Coordinates of C-alpha atoms in Angstrom, one line a residue:
Chain A
M1 CA -29.6 -1.7 9.2
S2 CA -31.1 -2.7 12.5
L3 CA -33.5 -0.3 14.2
P4 CA -34.5 0.1 17.8
C5 CA -37.6 -1.9 18.6
G6 CA -41.0 -0.3 18.0
I7 CA -39.8 1.7 15.0
R8 CA -41.8 1.0 11.8
N9 CA -41.6 2.5 8.4
F10 CA -44.7 3.4 6.6
S11 CA -43.2 4.8 3.4
Y12 CA -40.3 4.1 1.2
H13 CA -38.8 7.5 2.0
T14 CA -38.7 6.9 5.7
D15 CA -37.2 3.5 5.1
I16 CA -34.2 4.7 3.2
A17 CA -33.6 7.8 5.3
I18 CA -30.2 8.1 6.9
I19 CA -31.5 9.6 10.1
R20 CA -34.6 8.0 11.3
T21 CA -35.4 8.3 14.9
K22 CA -35.9 11.4 17.1
T23 CA -32.9 10.3 19.2
Q24 CA -30.7 10.1 16.1
W25 CA -31.8 13.6 15.0
V26 CA -31.0 15.0 18.5
L27 CA -27.6 13.3 18.5
F28 CA -26.9 14.5 15.0
I29 CA -27.8 18.1 15.7
L30 CA -25.8 18.0 19.0
F31 CA -22.8 16.6 17.1
M32 CA -23.0 19.3 14.4
L33 CA -23.2 21.9 17.1
A34 CA -20.3 20.4 19.0
L35 CA -18.3 20.4 15.8
S36 CA -19.1 24.0 15.0
V37 CA -18.0 25.3 18.4
L38 CA -15.0 22.9 18.6
P39 CA -12.4 25.5 17.5
F40 CA -13.2 27.8 20.4
Y41 CA -12.4 25.2 23.0
L42 CA -9.7 23.3 21.2
P43 CA -6.1 23.7 22.6
R44 CA -3.8 25.4 20.1
S45 CA -1.6 22.4 19.7
W46 CA -4.4 20.2 18.6
F47 CA -5.5 22.4 15.6
D48 CA -2.9 20.8 13.4
T49 CA -4.2 17.3 14.2
V50 CA -7.9 18.1 13.8
N51 CA -7.4 19.9 10.5
S52 CA -5.3 17.2 9.0
I53 CA -8.0 14.7 10.1
G54 CA -10.5 16.7 8.1
I55 CA -8.3 16.7 5.0
L56 CA -7.3 13.1 5.3
L57 CA -10.9 12.1 5.8
I58 CA -11.8 13.5 2.4
A59 CA -9.1 11.3 0.8
V60 CA -10.1 8.2 2.8
V61 CA -13.8 8.7 1.9
G62 CA -12.7 8.7 -1.7
L63 CA -10.7 5.6 -1.2
N64 CA -13.7 4.0 0.5
I65 CA -15.8 4.7 -2.7
L66 CA -13.2 3.0 -4.8
M67 CA -12.1 0.2 -2.5
G68 CA -14.9 -0.3 0.0
Y69 CA -17.9 -0.1 -2.3
C70 CA -16.5 -1.0 -5.7
G71 CA -13.8 -3.3 -4.5
Q72 CA -11.0 -1.9 -6.7
L73 CA -7.7 -1.6 -4.8
S74 CA -5.8 1.6 -5.2
L75 CA -2.2 1.7 -3.7
G76 CA -1.5 5.1 -5.3
H77 CA -4.0 7.3 -3.5
A78 CA -1.2 9.6 -2.2
G79 CA -0.1 10.1 -5.8
F80 CA -3.6 11.2 -6.9
M81 CA -3.7 13.5 -3.9
A82 CA -0.3 15.0 -5.0
I83 CA -1.8 15.7 -8.4
G84 CA -4.6 17.7 -6.8
A85 CA -2.2 19.5 -4.5
F86 CA 0.2 20.6 -7.3
T87 CA -2.6 21.5 -9.7
S88 CA -4.2 23.7 -7.2
A89 CA -0.9 25.2 -6.1
L90 CA 0.1 26.0 -9.7
L91 CA -3.3 27.4 -10.6
T92 CA -3.6 29.7 -7.6
G93 CA 0.0 30.7 -7.5
N94 CA 1.0 31.2 -11.2
L95 CA -2.3 31.8 -12.9
H96 CA -4.2 33.5 -10.1
V97 CA -7.2 31.4 -10.5
P98 CA -9.8 31.8 -7.7
F99 CA -9.5 29.1 -5.1
L100 CA -12.9 27.5 -5.5
L101 CA -12.3 27.1 -9.3
A102 CA -8.8 25.7 -8.7
L103 CA -10.2 23.3 -6.1
I104 CA -12.7 21.9 -8.6
I105 CA -10.1 21.8 -11.5
S106 CA -7.6 20.0 -9.2
G107 CA -10.3 17.4 -8.3
L108 CA -11.1 16.9 -12.0
S109 CA -7.4 16.6 -13.0
A110 CA -6.7 14.0 -10.3
G111 CA -9.9 12.2 -11.4
L112 CA -8.8 12.1 -15.0
I113 CA -5.4 10.8 -14.2
G114 CA -7.1 8.2 -12.0
L115 CA -9.2 7.2 -15.0
I116 CA -6.1 6.5 -17.0
F117 CA -4.8 4.1 -14.3
G118 CA -8.2 2.7 -13.9
I119 CA -8.4 1.5 -17.5
P120 CA -6.6 -1.8 -16.7
S121 CA -9.3 -2.6 -14.2
L122 CA -11.4 -3.8 -17.1
R123 CA -9.1 -6.7 -17.8
V124 CA -7.3 -7.3 -14.5
K125 CA -8.2 -7.3 -10.9
G126 CA -6.9 -8.0 -7.5
F127 CA -3.1 -8.1 -7.4
Y128 CA -2.6 -7.0 -10.9
L129 CA -4.6 -3.8 -10.3
A130 CA -2.7 -3.3 -7.0
I131 CA 0.6 -3.4 -8.9
A132 CA -0.8 -1.0 -11.6
T133 CA -1.7 1.5 -9.0
I134 CA 1.7 1.1 -7.3
A135 CA 3.2 2.0 -10.7
A136 CA 0.8 5.0 -10.8
Q137 CA 2.1 6.2 -7.5
F138 CA 5.8 5.9 -8.4
I139 CA 5.3 7.4 -11.9
I140 CA 3.3 10.4 -10.6
I141 CA 5.8 11.1 -7.9
W142 CA 8.7 10.7 -10.3
I143 CA 7.2 13.2 -12.7
L144 CA 6.6 15.7 -9.8
Q145 CA 10.2 15.2 -8.7
N146 CA 11.9 15.6 -12.1
W147 CA 9.7 18.2 -13.8
T148 CA 11.6 20.8 -11.9
D149 CA 10.6 23.8 -14.1
I150 CA 7.1 23.6 -12.8
T151 CA 7.3 21.8 -9.5
H152 CA 10.7 23.0 -8.3
G153 CA 11.7 19.4 -7.3
S154 CA 12.5 18.9 -3.7
N155 CA 12.4 22.7 -3.0
G156 CA 8.7 22.4 -3.5
L157 CA 6.1 25.2 -4.0
D158 CA 4.9 27.9 -1.7
V159 CA 1.1 28.1 -1.6
L160 CA -1.0 31.0 -0.3
P161 CA -3.9 30.2 2.1
A162 CA -7.2 30.0 0.3
S163 CA -9.4 33.0 -0.3
I164 CA -13.0 33.0 -1.4
F165 CA -14.4 36.3 -2.5
N166 CA -11.7 38.3 -0.7
W167 CA -12.3 36.3 2.4
Q168 CA -8.8 35.2 3.6
F169 CA -8.6 31.8 5.4
D170 CA -5.4 32.8 7.1
S171 CA -5.9 31.5 10.7
E172 CA -6.2 28.0 12.0
I173 CA -9.8 28.6 13.1
K174 CA -10.9 29.9 9.7
Q175 CA -9.1 26.9 8.1
F176 CA -11.0 24.6 10.4
Y177 CA -14.3 25.9 9.0
L178 CA -13.1 25.8 5.4
I179 CA -11.8 22.2 5.7
F180 CA -14.7 20.8 7.6
T181 CA -17.2 22.3 5.2
F182 CA -15.7 20.2 2.5
T183 CA -15.2 17.2 4.7
I184 CA -18.9 17.2 5.7
I185 CA -20.0 17.7 2.1
S186 CA -17.9 14.8 0.9
V187 CA -19.0 12.5 3.7
L188 CA -22.6 13.2 2.9
F189 CA -22.0 12.8 -0.8
A190 CA -20.4 9.4 -0.2
T191 CA -23.2 8.3 2.1
N192 CA -25.8 9.3 -0.4
L193 CA -23.9 7.8 -3.3
A194 CA -23.8 4.4 -1.5
R195 CA -27.6 4.2 -1.4
S196 CA -28.2 5.4 -5.0
R197 CA -28.3 3.4 -8.2
I198 CA -24.6 4.0 -8.7
G199 CA -23.7 2.8 -5.2
R200 CA -25.7 -0.4 -5.6
A201 CA -24.0 -1.0 -8.9
F202 CA -20.6 -0.6 -7.2
I203 CA -21.5 -3.1 -4.5
A204 CA -22.7 -5.6 -7.1
I205 CA -19.4 -5.2 -8.9
R206 CA -17.4 -5.6 -5.6
D207 CA -19.3 -8.8 -4.7
N208 CA -19.0 -10.5 -8.1
D209 CA -18.2 -8.5 -11.2
L210 CA -19.1 -11.3 -13.6
A211 CA -22.5 -11.7 -12.0
A212 CA -23.0 -7.9 -12.1
E213 CA -22.2 -7.9 -15.8
V214 CA -24.7 -10.6 -16.4
M215 CA -27.3 -8.6 -14.6
G216 CA -26.9 -5.8 -17.0
I217 CA -24.5 -3.5 -15.2
N218 CA -22.0 -1.8 -17.4
V219 CA -19.0 -3.0 -15.4
F220 CA -16.3 -1.0 -17.2
R221 CA -18.3 2.3 -16.9
Y222 CA -18.9 1.9 -13.2
K223 CA -15.4 0.8 -12.5
L224 CA -14.1 3.9 -14.2
L225 CA -16.7 6.0 -12.5
A226 CA -15.5 4.6 -9.1
F227 CA -11.9 5.5 -10.1
F228 CA -12.9 8.9 -11.1
L229 CA -14.9 9.7 -7.9
G230 CA -12.3 8.2 -5.6
C231 CA -9.5 10.2 -7.3
F232 CA -11.6 13.3 -7.5
L233 CA -12.0 13.3 -3.8
A234 CA -8.3 12.7 -3.4
G235 CA -7.6 15.7 -5.6
I236 CA -9.9 17.9 -3.5
A237 CA -8.1 16.7 -0.4
G238 CA -4.8 17.4 -2.0
S239 CA -5.9 20.9 -2.9
L240 CA -7.0 21.6 0.6
Y241 CA -3.8 20.2 1.9
A242 CA -1.7 22.4 -0.3
Q243 CA -3.4 25.6 0.9
Y244 CA -3.4 24.5 4.5
R245 CA 0.3 23.6 4.8
G246 CA 1.4 26.6 2.7
H247 CA 4.3 24.6 1.3
I248 CA 4.2 21.3 -0.7
S249 CA 6.8 19.1 -2.3
Y250 CA 6.7 15.6 -3.8
E251 CA 8.1 14.2 -0.5
D252 CA 4.7 14.8 1.2
F253 CA 3.0 12.2 -0.8
T254 CA 5.0 9.0 -0.4
F255 CA 4.0 5.4 -1.0
Q256 CA 3.8 4.9 2.8
Q257 CA 1.0 7.6 2.9
S258 CA -0.9 5.5 0.3
I259 CA -0.7 2.5 2.6
L260 CA -1.6 4.6 5.5
Y261 CA -4.9 5.6 3.9
I262 CA -5.7 1.9 3.1
G263 CA -4.8 1.0 6.7
M264 CA -7.1 3.7 8.1
L265 CA -9.9 2.4 5.9
I266 CA -9.4 -1.2 6.9
I267 CA -9.1 -0.4 10.6
G268 CA -12.2 1.7 10.4
G269 CA -14.2 -0.7 8.2
L270 CA -14.5 -1.1 4.5
G271 CA -17.7 -0.3 2.7
S272 CA -19.5 1.7 5.5
S273 CA -19.9 5.4 5.8
L274 CA -18.8 5.3 9.5
G275 CA -15.7 3.3 8.8
P276 CA -13.5 6.0 7.2
I277 CA -14.5 8.5 9.9
L278 CA -13.6 6.1 12.8
G279 CA -10.4 4.9 11.1
T280 CA -9.1 8.4 10.2
V281 CA -9.9 10.0 13.6
I282 CA -8.5 7.1 15.7
I283 CA -5.4 6.4 13.7
E284 CA -4.5 10.1 13.2
T285 CA -5.0 10.9 16.9
L286 CA -3.0 7.9 18.0
Q287 CA -0.2 8.7 15.6
K288 CA 0.1 12.3 16.7
S289 CA 0.1 11.4 20.4
L290 CA 2.6 8.7 19.7
T291 CA 5.1 10.9 17.9
N292 CA 4.5 13.9 20.2
T293 CA 4.4 12.4 23.7
I294 CA 5.0 8.7 23.9
A295 CA 8.1 8.4 21.6
P296 CA 10.1 11.1 23.4
W297 CA 9.2 9.6 26.7
L298 CA 10.4 6.1 25.5
E299 CA 13.6 7.6 24.1
H300 CA 14.1 9.2 27.5
T301 CA 13.5 6.1 29.7
M302 CA 14.8 3.3 27.5
T303 CA 18.4 4.6 27.2
F304 CA 19.8 1.1 26.5
M305 CA 18.3 1.1 23.0
P306 CA 20.1 2.9 20.2
T307 CA 19.1 6.5 19.7
G308 CA 16.3 7.2 17.3
F309 CA 14.7 3.8 17.7
S310 CA 11.2 5.2 18.4
S311 CA 10.9 6.4 14.7
G312 CA 10.0 2.8 13.8
L313 CA 7.4 2.5 16.6
N314 CA 4.8 4.3 14.6
L315 CA 5.1 2.1 11.6
M316 CA 5.4 -1.0 13.6
L317 CA 2.2 -0.4 15.7
F318 CA 0.3 0.6 12.7
G319 CA 1.2 -2.5 10.7
L320 CA 0.4 -4.6 13.7
A321 CA -3.0 -2.9 14.0
I322 CA -3.8 -3.7 10.4
I323 CA -2.8 -7.3 10.8
L324 CA -4.8 -7.8 14.0
I325 CA -7.9 -6.1 12.6
L326 CA -7.8 -8.3 9.5
I327 CA -7.4 -11.4 11.6
F328 CA -9.9 -10.7 14.4
E329 CA -12.4 -8.2 12.9
P330 CA -12.1 -8.0 9.1
R331 CA -15.1 -5.7 8.9
G332 CA -13.4 -3.1 11.1
L333 CA -14.3 -0.9 14.0
A334 CA -17.5 0.2 12.3
H335 CA -18.8 -3.4 12.6
L336 CA -17.8 -3.5 16.3
W337 CA -19.7 -0.3 16.8
A338 CA -22.8 -1.8 15.1
L339 CA -22.5 -4.9 17.3
F340 CA -22.3 -2.7 20.4
K341 CA -25.4 -0.7 19.2
S342 CA -27.5 -3.8 18.6
S343 CA -26.5 -5.4 21.8
Y344 CA -27.3 -2.2 23.7
R345 CA -30.7 -2.1 22.0
M346 CA -31.5 -5.7 22.9
W347 CA -30.3 -5.4 26.4
P348 CA -30.8 -7.4 28.7
F349 CA -31.5 -10.1 26.0
S350 CA -28.5 -9.3 23.8
Y351 CA -27.6 -12.7 22.5
Chain B
M1 CA 31.2 -0.9 -28.3
D2 CA 32.8 -1.5 -25.0
I3 CA 30.1 0.5 -23.3
L4 CA 27.5 -1.7 -25.0
I5 CA 29.0 -4.9 -23.8
Q6 CA 29.5 -3.5 -20.4
N7 CA 25.8 -2.4 -20.3
I8 CA 24.6 -5.8 -21.5
I9 CA 26.5 -7.7 -18.8
T10 CA 25.7 -5.3 -16.0
G11 CA 22.1 -5.2 -17.0
T12 CA 21.8 -9.0 -17.2
A13 CA 23.5 -9.4 -13.9
T14 CA 21.3 -6.8 -12.1
G15 CA 18.3 -8.4 -13.7
M16 CA 19.2 -11.8 -12.4
V17 CA 19.2 -10.5 -8.8
Y18 CA 15.7 -8.9 -9.4
A19 CA 14.7 -12.3 -10.8
L20 CA 15.9 -14.0 -7.6
I21 CA 13.7 -11.7 -5.5
A22 CA 10.8 -12.2 -7.8
L23 CA 11.3 -15.9 -7.5
G24 CA 10.4 -15.5 -3.8
F25 CA 7.1 -13.9 -4.9
A26 CA 6.3 -16.6 -7.4
L27 CA 6.9 -19.3 -4.8
I28 CA 4.2 -18.0 -2.6
W29 CA 1.8 -17.1 -5.4
K30 CA 2.2 -20.6 -7.0
S31 CA 1.3 -22.5 -3.9
S32 CA -1.2 -20.3 -2.0
R33 CA -2.4 -17.5 -4.3
V34 CA -1.2 -14.9 -1.8
A35 CA 0.3 -11.8 -3.4
N36 CA 3.2 -10.9 -1.2
L37 CA 3.6 -7.1 -1.3
A38 CA 6.1 -7.2 1.6
L39 CA 8.8 -8.5 -0.7
G40 CA 11.1 -5.5 -0.3
Q41 CA 10.7 -5.4 3.4
L42 CA 11.6 -9.1 3.7
V43 CA 14.8 -8.3 1.8
L44 CA 15.5 -5.3 4.0
I45 CA 15.0 -7.1 7.3
S46 CA 17.1 -10.1 6.4
S47 CA 19.9 -7.9 5.1
W48 CA 19.9 -6.0 8.4
F49 CA 20.0 -9.2 10.3
A50 CA 23.0 -10.3 8.2
Y51 CA 24.6 -6.9 9.1
S52 CA 24.1 -7.6 12.8
M53 CA 25.7 -11.0 12.5
L54 CA 28.6 -10.0 10.3
V55 CA 29.4 -6.5 11.4
Q56 CA 28.1 -6.0 14.9
F57 CA 28.9 -9.5 16.3
K58 CA 31.8 -10.1 13.9
F59 CA 30.9 -13.7 13.1
P60 CA 32.8 -15.4 10.3
F61 CA 31.0 -15.2 7.0
W62 CA 29.8 -18.8 6.8
L63 CA 28.4 -18.7 10.3
G64 CA 26.7 -15.4 9.7
M65 CA 25.2 -16.6 6.5
L66 CA 23.9 -19.8 8.2
L67 CA 22.4 -17.7 11.0
T68 CA 20.7 -15.4 8.5
I69 CA 19.2 -18.3 6.7
A70 CA 18.0 -19.7 10.0
F71 CA 16.5 -16.3 10.8
A72 CA 14.8 -16.3 7.4
I73 CA 13.3 -19.7 8.0
L74 CA 12.0 -18.7 11.4
L75 CA 10.6 -15.4 9.9
G76 CA 8.8 -17.2 7.1
W77 CA 7.3 -19.8 9.4
L78 CA 6.2 -17.1 11.9
I79 CA 4.6 -15.0 9.2
E80 CA 2.7 -17.9 7.7
R81 CA 1.6 -19.2 11.1
L82 CA 0.6 -16.0 12.7
A83 CA -0.6 -13.7 9.9
L84 CA -1.6 -15.7 6.9
R85 CA -3.1 -18.9 8.2
P86 CA -6.0 -17.2 10.0
L87 CA -6.9 -15.6 6.7
I88 CA -7.2 -18.8 4.6
G89 CA -10.3 -18.5 2.4
Q90 CA -10.7 -14.7 2.9
P91 CA -11.2 -12.4 -0.1
I92 CA -8.2 -11.4 -2.1
L93 CA -8.5 -7.8 -0.8
S94 CA -7.8 -9.0 2.8
L95 CA -4.9 -11.1 1.6
I96 CA -3.3 -8.2 -0.2
A97 CA -4.0 -5.8 2.7
I98 CA -2.4 -8.1 5.3
T99 CA 0.8 -8.2 3.4
L100 CA 0.7 -4.4 3.3
G101 CA 0.3 -4.5 7.1
L102 CA 3.2 -6.9 7.3
A103 CA 5.3 -4.6 5.1
Y104 CA 4.6 -1.7 7.4
F105 CA 5.3 -3.8 10.5
L106 CA 8.6 -5.2 9.2
E107 CA 9.7 -1.7 8.1
G108 CA 8.9 -0.3 11.5
L109 CA 10.7 -3.3 13.1
T110 CA 13.9 -2.6 11.1
A111 CA 13.7 1.1 12.0
F112 CA 13.2 0.1 15.6
I113 CA 16.1 -2.3 15.9
W114 CA 18.5 -0.7 13.4
P115 CA 17.7 3.0 13.5
Q116 CA 21.0 4.1 11.8
G117 CA 19.3 3.7 8.4
Q118 CA 22.4 2.9 6.5
G119 CA 24.8 0.0 6.8
N120 CA 27.5 -1.7 4.8
L121 CA 28.1 -5.5 4.7
P122 CA 31.7 -6.7 4.3
K123 CA 32.5 -7.4 0.7
V124 CA 31.9 -11.0 0.0
F125 CA 33.2 -11.3 -3.5
P126 CA 36.5 -10.2 -5.0
Q127 CA 36.5 -6.5 -5.8
T128 CA 38.8 -6.6 -8.9
S129 CA 37.0 -6.1 -12.1
F130 CA 38.2 -7.9 -15.2
Q131 CA 38.0 -7.4 -18.9
I132 CA 35.9 -9.2 -21.5
G133 CA 37.1 -7.9 -24.8
P134 CA 37.2 -4.1 -24.4
A135 CA 34.7 -3.9 -21.5
M136 CA 35.4 -3.7 -17.8
I137 CA 33.1 -5.9 -15.8
Q138 CA 32.6 -5.8 -12.0
Q139 CA 33.3 -9.3 -10.8
E140 CA 30.8 -9.2 -7.9
L141 CA 27.9 -8.6 -10.2
L142 CA 28.8 -11.7 -12.1
W143 CA 29.0 -13.7 -8.9
A144 CA 25.6 -12.5 -7.9
A145 CA 24.1 -13.5 -11.2
V146 CA 25.7 -17.0 -11.1
I147 CA 24.4 -17.6 -7.6
S148 CA 20.9 -16.5 -8.7
L149 CA 21.1 -18.8 -11.6
I150 CA 22.2 -21.7 -9.4
L151 CA 19.3 -21.1 -7.0
F152 CA 16.9 -20.9 -9.8
I153 CA 18.0 -24.2 -11.1
L154 CA 17.9 -25.8 -7.7
L155 CA 14.4 -24.5 -7.1
S156 CA 13.2 -25.7 -10.5
V157 CA 14.6 -29.2 -9.9
F158 CA 13.0 -29.2 -6.4
F159 CA 9.7 -28.3 -7.8
K160 CA 9.9 -30.8 -10.6
Y161 CA 11.1 -33.9 -8.7
H162 CA 10.9 -33.5 -4.9
R163 CA 7.7 -34.8 -3.1
M164 CA 7.2 -31.4 -1.4
G165 CA 7.7 -29.6 -4.7
I166 CA 5.2 -31.7 -6.4
A167 CA 2.8 -31.2 -3.5
M168 CA 3.3 -27.4 -3.8
R169 CA 2.5 -27.5 -7.5
A170 CA -0.6 -29.6 -6.9
T171 CA -1.8 -27.3 -4.1
A172 CA -1.5 -24.4 -6.5
D173 CA -3.7 -26.3 -8.9
D174 CA -6.6 -27.4 -6.6
Q175 CA -6.4 -27.1 -2.9
L176 CA -9.5 -29.2 -2.1
A177 CA -8.5 -32.1 -4.3
V178 CA -5.0 -32.1 -2.9
Q179 CA -6.3 -32.1 0.7
A180 CA -8.4 -35.1 -0.2
C181 CA -5.2 -36.8 -1.3
A182 CA -3.8 -36.3 2.2
V183 CA -1.3 -33.6 1.2
P184 CA -0.7 -31.4 4.3
V185 CA -1.8 -28.1 2.7
N186 CA -0.9 -26.1 5.8
R187 CA 2.7 -27.4 5.6
V188 CA 2.8 -26.6 2.0
F189 CA 1.9 -23.0 2.6
S190 CA 4.3 -22.7 5.5
M191 CA 7.1 -24.3 3.3
S192 CA 6.4 -21.8 0.5
W193 CA 6.7 -18.9 2.9
I194 CA 9.9 -20.3 4.3
F195 CA 11.4 -20.8 0.9
A196 CA 10.4 -17.3 -0.1
C197 CA 12.0 -15.8 2.9
V198 CA 15.2 -17.7 2.4
V199 CA 15.4 -16.6 -1.2
A200 CA 14.7 -13.0 -0.2
A201 CA 17.5 -13.3 2.4
I202 CA 20.0 -14.6 -0.1
G203 CA 19.0 -11.9 -2.6
G204 CA 19.2 -9.3 0.1
V205 CA 22.7 -10.3 1.1
L206 CA 23.8 -10.4 -2.5
I207 CA 22.5 -6.9 -3.3
S208 CA 23.6 -5.3 -0.1
S209 CA 27.1 -6.7 -0.2
I210 CA 27.4 -5.0 -3.6
A211 CA 25.7 -1.8 -2.7
A212 CA 24.6 -0.8 0.8
I213 CA 21.7 -1.6 3.2
N214 CA 19.2 1.2 3.1
Y215 CA 15.6 2.0 2.2
G216 CA 16.6 1.4 -1.5
L217 CA 16.2 -2.3 -0.8
V218 CA 12.5 -1.8 -0.4
E219 CA 12.4 -0.1 -3.8
T220 CA 14.3 -3.0 -5.3
G221 CA 11.4 -5.1 -4.0
F222 CA 9.0 -2.9 -5.9
K223 CA 11.1 -3.2 -9.0
S224 CA 10.9 -6.9 -8.7
F225 CA 7.1 -6.7 -9.2
S226 CA 7.8 -5.6 -12.7
V227 CA 9.7 -8.9 -13.2
V228 CA 6.7 -10.8 -11.8
I229 CA 4.3 -8.9 -14.0
L230 CA 6.3 -9.2 -17.2
G231 CA 7.2 -12.8 -16.7
G232 CA 3.8 -14.0 -15.6
M233 CA 3.1 -14.7 -11.9
E234 CA 2.9 -18.5 -12.0
S235 CA 6.1 -19.0 -13.9
F236 CA 9.7 -19.5 -12.6
L237 CA 10.9 -19.4 -16.2
G238 CA 9.1 -16.2 -16.6
C239 CA 11.0 -14.7 -13.6
I240 CA 14.4 -15.8 -15.0
V241 CA 13.6 -14.5 -18.5
A242 CA 11.9 -11.3 -17.4
G243 CA 14.6 -10.4 -14.8
P244 CA 17.4 -9.8 -17.3
I245 CA 14.9 -8.0 -19.7
I246 CA 14.1 -5.5 -16.9
G247 CA 17.7 -5.2 -16.0
L248 CA 18.7 -4.5 -19.6
C249 CA 16.0 -2.0 -20.1
E250 CA 17.0 -0.3 -16.9
T251 CA 20.7 -0.1 -17.7
F252 CA 20.2 1.0 -21.3
G253 CA 17.5 3.5 -20.4
G254 CA 19.7 4.8 -17.7
S255 CA 22.6 5.3 -20.1
Q256 CA 20.4 6.8 -22.7
F257 CA 18.3 9.2 -20.7
G258 CA 20.2 9.8 -17.5
S259 CA 20.2 8.0 -14.2
S260 CA 16.9 9.5 -12.8
V261 CA 15.0 7.9 -15.7
K262 CA 16.4 4.5 -14.7
E263 CA 14.3 4.4 -11.5
L264 CA 11.1 4.9 -13.5
I265 CA 11.6 2.3 -16.2
P266 CA 10.4 -0.8 -14.3
F267 CA 7.1 1.0 -13.4
I268 CA 6.6 2.1 -17.0
I269 CA 7.1 -1.5 -18.1
I270 CA 4.5 -2.5 -15.5
V271 CA 1.9 -0.1 -16.9
I272 CA 2.6 -1.2 -20.5
V273 CA 2.5 -4.9 -19.8
I274 CA -0.8 -4.6 -17.8
M275 CA -2.4 -2.6 -20.5
I276 CA -1.3 -4.9 -23.4
K277 CA -0.7 -8.4 -22.1
P278 CA -1.8 -8.4 -18.4
F279 CA -0.9 -12.0 -17.8
G280 CA 2.7 -11.6 -18.8
L281 CA 5.0 -13.6 -21.1
F282 CA 4.6 -17.0 -19.5
G283 CA 1.6 -16.6 -17.2
E284 CA -1.6 -18.5 -17.7
E285 CA -4.7 -16.5 -18.4
R286 CA -7.4 -17.2 -15.9
I287 CA -10.9 -17.9 -17.3
E288 CA -13.5 -17.0 -14.7
R289 CA -16.9 -18.4 -14.3
I290 CA -19.8 -17.2 -12.1

């Protein structure tokens, strides 16, 4: 990590600190303040977008642990999220388990299912693992679709909003604080994980798993741990999603969603803590504004096209964005931001 | 008894079509080690193109088919030139991710141009079904299977004897050595994508003239991955053996446990194969070194 000039570290602790300069502290506190007063200034129509960004961010951070740090591709993340959502919905709805407990159990159950589909990662990697996780996605969704006694098939389940110690999260503003508490916890968790022993082992495995094994890293254990952590966060996101939407069915967790998460991560930047945040915020905002404003306008003006053509626009632009990012900036927007920062610091000698 | 024979023939024939699509995957994997996850979307977009030619512009069948194949050639060339070539030498994660981006893009493009979501090609093959012993067989399925088999034989011969085919096999083996022998590696890659798209287009027209054009074609693409995994990724023979196996499992599973289970069977096979014998029936096991 490059530092502004004149900053020196005199101890190991200051060297590995996340926030190091006074300016960074000021900016961080300002950002947290801005985030905590955001709901009071946000237009009503934007709450939905902001809250779903918070939920998706948890899932994408989980995917980043798995894919960005440990290098294991998961094309079934929406499936793991579905497990979390249904576990939490069933626990709170049928068994009246308190929300916080249900949240943790749904994370654990998604993590355990993730472990099962992570087992092949010992022997295979790359494309084979991608296919195994595609299979995971389809098998999970099939079970949710056909186990109608419990999941009610396409009718779905109704979920009550979360309540913690008789405190009901029944409005959008309260939901905002609930969701973003967990979002911030998981972002901090992932950032700290990346600079711990575990995170360094993940990165070694990503860069060359044979070399990592020779160096004495238990590759299988760490790969499974990555699967567990990634799917645990997906399960937490699913649980929050269920109680926020109030109604879930298997149709909310399609294969396209899984690719969407991967795309967000790639566009944001793999293997950095800023990447998932940038990717999720930008893509989700763009998609919402595309479907809500631009698509109706296009339908209105371009009458020579067949009706309903704008439904493909979202997918098309998103696919194009993934392709362009991979060709021109494979390290994502986070890397662009880092380049901008360093050239700003070096200005006027930024070459 | 008659149900049994009927299932065997239907399963084998459906499996042959899966095998045809999987062949398109193996072609690209063999020459350039790119895993094409946009398989189903390629099938989808070329079927829709054929729909435009045959139904919307009402061309005769031979002309429409020729134009579809020309479109597939153009599509394959464009994909390789614009999306894959800049990524030569990148890590496998990027290569997989770019085909995912491609899948999304093509899917959006089809929804953009053909928003109706459902279409029917004119029936190409005779509709009458005929009897083998006590079983009634749909004729069109058999036609599809025969065409797949012919294409498979043609491609195998091409790979075995034609200069380009030999160059493709050599490229798969060692790109650097082949480049030193003055084989145009770029052209090999682009040829393999063109072939794959043509195969996907033919497979698409075959399936959608039997059933219909809809999002199910993309799922057919996913099911073809089970053929690829079971047969082994490097092997044409693997595709053509594993295809009917998957088809048979699907039909028999469907008739045993109900039609909803049928959708699941290819994915269960994927999980079992990857757990037990990850490199498939005919695939070569890779030995890695640091």
